[in-house]
């Protein structure tokens, strides 16, 4: 079967068909997730939390993202239908265009098909430059964990109208600059719906309600591997005695049919 590309994802949005994304940090899980039909694998800097035991994503380095991207790319290549791999550029590796381009080169050469960056319209020059150089970009807005210290904690974003309108404008600006995916984390469902309607590129949500074009979950959350606080948007797909491949398929099926996330996994304004 043909590998998933940005054209596949755009065609799904155009046909109003939803797709799934899950984080992956190693080869075995990457192959299992792609073989379960999950379209996109995110080598997320959440690996800092769940693999390394850090308190935030801030300590994660570019070299570590390259290492995990290589592992995921190897596993994904063995899948029947390889998924599209996105890799996070970690904290302060894309503060200006030249640094961001160099960081993107490192993860793309390690096997990523797209880079993910956190921020709003200050990213427009970087997104334009990457697009011109053939690098697909996912722009992550809303709760951006690399800015946890500036945000004063992990909190739902865009609850007031001024902030909501700014997020809609920033999403539009990033899509117009060349971003291929907008990712929204922890925003009210109504705002996520407005952004999904406002941009022509696919919108992926986590804690953003069921109205986006796609959903993402951290693989450890999906597999019930939690030790501390479990965020409201998480669902454990291992319940009911499923195997890991069954859990991955159940997640992808529920995303596609729109039954995940349910209202209890979502936020209101
Ligand atoms: O790093 C990550 O896993 C992420 C998701 C939470 C979207 O950015």
mmCIF file with all atom_site columns, C-alpha atoms and ligand atoms in Angstrom, residues 21-25 42-50 57 65 88 116 118 138 140 143-146 183-185 204-206 216-219 221 233, ligand 1:
data_model
loop_
_atom_site.group_PDB
_atom_site.id
_atom_site.type_symbol
_atom_site.label_atom_id
_atom_site.label_alt_id
_atom_site.label_comp_id
_atom_site.label_asym_id
_atom_site.label_entity_id
_atom_site.label_seq_id
_atom_site.pdbx_PDB_ins_code
_atom_site.Cartn_x
_atom_site.Cartn_y
_atom_site.Cartn_z
_atom_site.occupancy
_atom_site.B_iso_or_equiv
_atom_site.pdbx_formal_charge
_atom_site.auth_seq_id
_atom_site.auth_comp_id
_atom_site.auth_asym_id
_atom_site.auth_atom_id
_atom_site.pdbx_PDB_model_num
ATOM   1  C CA . UNK A 1 21  ? -2.234 10.459 15.008 1.00 0.00 ? 21  UNK A CA 1
ATOM   2  C CA . UNK A 1 22  ? -0.360 8.907  17.931 1.00 0.00 ? 22  UNK A CA 1
ATOM   3  C CA . UNK A 1 23  ? 3.025  9.655  19.429 1.00 0.00 ? 23  UNK A CA 1
ATOM   4  C CA . UNK A 1 24  ? 5.781  7.104  18.809 1.00 0.00 ? 24  UNK A CA 1
ATOM   5  C CA . UNK A 1 25  ? 9.288  7.047  20.198 1.00 0.00 ? 25  UNK A CA 1
ATOM   6  C CA . UNK A 1 42  ? 4.379  12.084 16.074 1.00 0.00 ? 42  UNK A CA 1
ATOM   7  C CA . UNK A 1 43  ? 7.866  11.815 17.524 1.00 0.00 ? 43  UNK A CA 1
ATOM   8  C CA . UNK A 1 44  ? 6.795  14.197 20.247 1.00 0.00 ? 44  UNK A CA 1
ATOM   9  C CA . UNK A 1 45  ? 9.034  15.921 22.730 1.00 0.00 ? 45  UNK A CA 1
ATOM   10 C CA . UNK A 1 46  ? 6.588  14.465 25.272 1.00 0.00 ? 46  UNK A CA 1
ATOM   11 C CA . UNK A 1 47  ? 9.214  11.717 25.273 1.00 0.00 ? 47  UNK A CA 1
ATOM   12 C CA . UNK A 1 48  ? 10.905 13.986 27.816 1.00 0.00 ? 48  UNK A CA 1
ATOM   13 C CA . UNK A 1 49  ? 8.016  13.313 30.215 1.00 0.00 ? 49  UNK A CA 1
ATOM   14 C CA . UNK A 1 50  ? 7.104  9.711  29.485 1.00 0.00 ? 50  UNK A CA 1
ATOM   15 C CA . UNK A 1 57  ? 9.557  18.918 27.605 1.00 0.00 ? 57  UNK A CA 1
ATOM   16 C CA . UNK A 1 65  ? 14.787 13.956 18.833 1.00 0.00 ? 65  UNK A CA 1
ATOM   17 C CA . UNK A 1 88  ? 8.913  18.044 17.232 1.00 0.00 ? 88  UNK A CA 1
ATOM   18 C CA . UNK A 1 116 ? 6.256  20.428 14.363 1.00 0.00 ? 116 UNK A CA 1
ATOM   19 C CA . UNK A 1 118 ? 5.003  25.434 18.886 1.00 0.00 ? 118 UNK A CA 1
ATOM   20 C CA . UNK A 1 138 ? 2.780  21.393 11.599 1.00 0.00 ? 138 UNK A CA 1
ATOM   21 C CA . UNK A 1 140 ? 1.069  23.708 17.314 1.00 0.00 ? 140 UNK A CA 1
ATOM   22 C CA . UNK A 1 143 ? -1.443 24.924 25.129 1.00 0.00 ? 143 UNK A CA 1
ATOM   23 C CA . UNK A 1 144 ? 2.164  24.821 23.973 1.00 0.00 ? 144 UNK A CA 1
ATOM   24 C CA . UNK A 1 145 ? 4.076  22.793 26.593 1.00 0.00 ? 145 UNK A CA 1
ATOM   25 C CA . UNK A 1 146 ? 7.474  24.304 25.737 1.00 0.00 ? 146 UNK A CA 1
ATOM   26 C CA . UNK A 1 183 ? -2.436 21.235 15.848 1.00 0.00 ? 183 UNK A CA 1
ATOM   27 C CA . UNK A 1 184 ? -4.557 22.543 18.720 1.00 0.00 ? 184 UNK A CA 1
ATOM   28 C CA . UNK A 1 185 ? -3.939 21.443 22.304 1.00 0.00 ? 185 UNK A CA 1
ATOM   29 C CA . UNK A 1 204 ? -5.448 17.933 14.592 1.00 0.00 ? 204 UNK A CA 1
ATOM   30 C CA . UNK A 1 205 ? -6.763 18.210 18.142 1.00 0.00 ? 205 UNK A CA 1
ATOM   31 C CA . UNK A 1 206 ? -5.847 16.991 21.610 1.00 0.00 ? 206 UNK A CA 1
ATOM   32 C CA . UNK A 1 216 ? -3.658 12.881 18.551 1.00 0.00 ? 216 UNK A CA 1
ATOM   33 C CA . UNK A 1 217 ? -2.918 11.090 21.826 1.00 0.00 ? 217 UNK A CA 1
ATOM   34 C CA . UNK A 1 218 ? 0.318  10.335 23.624 1.00 0.00 ? 218 UNK A CA 1
ATOM   35 C CA . UNK A 1 219 ? 0.836  6.570  23.177 1.00 0.00 ? 219 UNK A CA 1
ATOM   36 C CA . UNK A 1 221 ? -1.949 7.579  27.687 1.00 0.00 ? 221 UNK A CA 1
ATOM   37 C CA . UNK A 1 233 ? -8.729 14.397 27.296 1.00 0.00 ? 233 UNK A CA 1
HETATM 38 O O1 . LIG B 2 .   ? 4.970  16.108 22.251 1.00 0.00 ? 1   LIG B O1 1
HETATM 39 C C1 . LIG B 2 .   ? 3.819  15.713 22.109 1.00 0.00 ? 1   LIG B C1 1
HETATM 40 O O2 . LIG B 2 .   ? 3.476  14.560 22.395 1.00 0.00 ? 1   LIG B O2 1
HETATM 41 C C2 . LIG B 2 .   ? 2.822  16.641 21.595 1.00 0.00 ? 1   LIG B C2 1
HETATM 42 C C3 . LIG B 2 .   ? 1.395  16.203 21.628 1.00 0.00 ? 1   LIG B C3 1
HETATM 43 C C4 . LIG B 2 .   ? 0.846  16.331 22.993 1.00 0.00 ? 1   LIG B C4 1
HETATM 44 C C5 . LIG B 2 .   ? 0.568  16.945 20.651 1.00 0.00 ? 1   LIG B C5 1
HETATM 45 O O3 . LIG B 2 .   ? 3.148  17.715 21.201 1.00 0.00 ? 1   LIG B O3 1
#
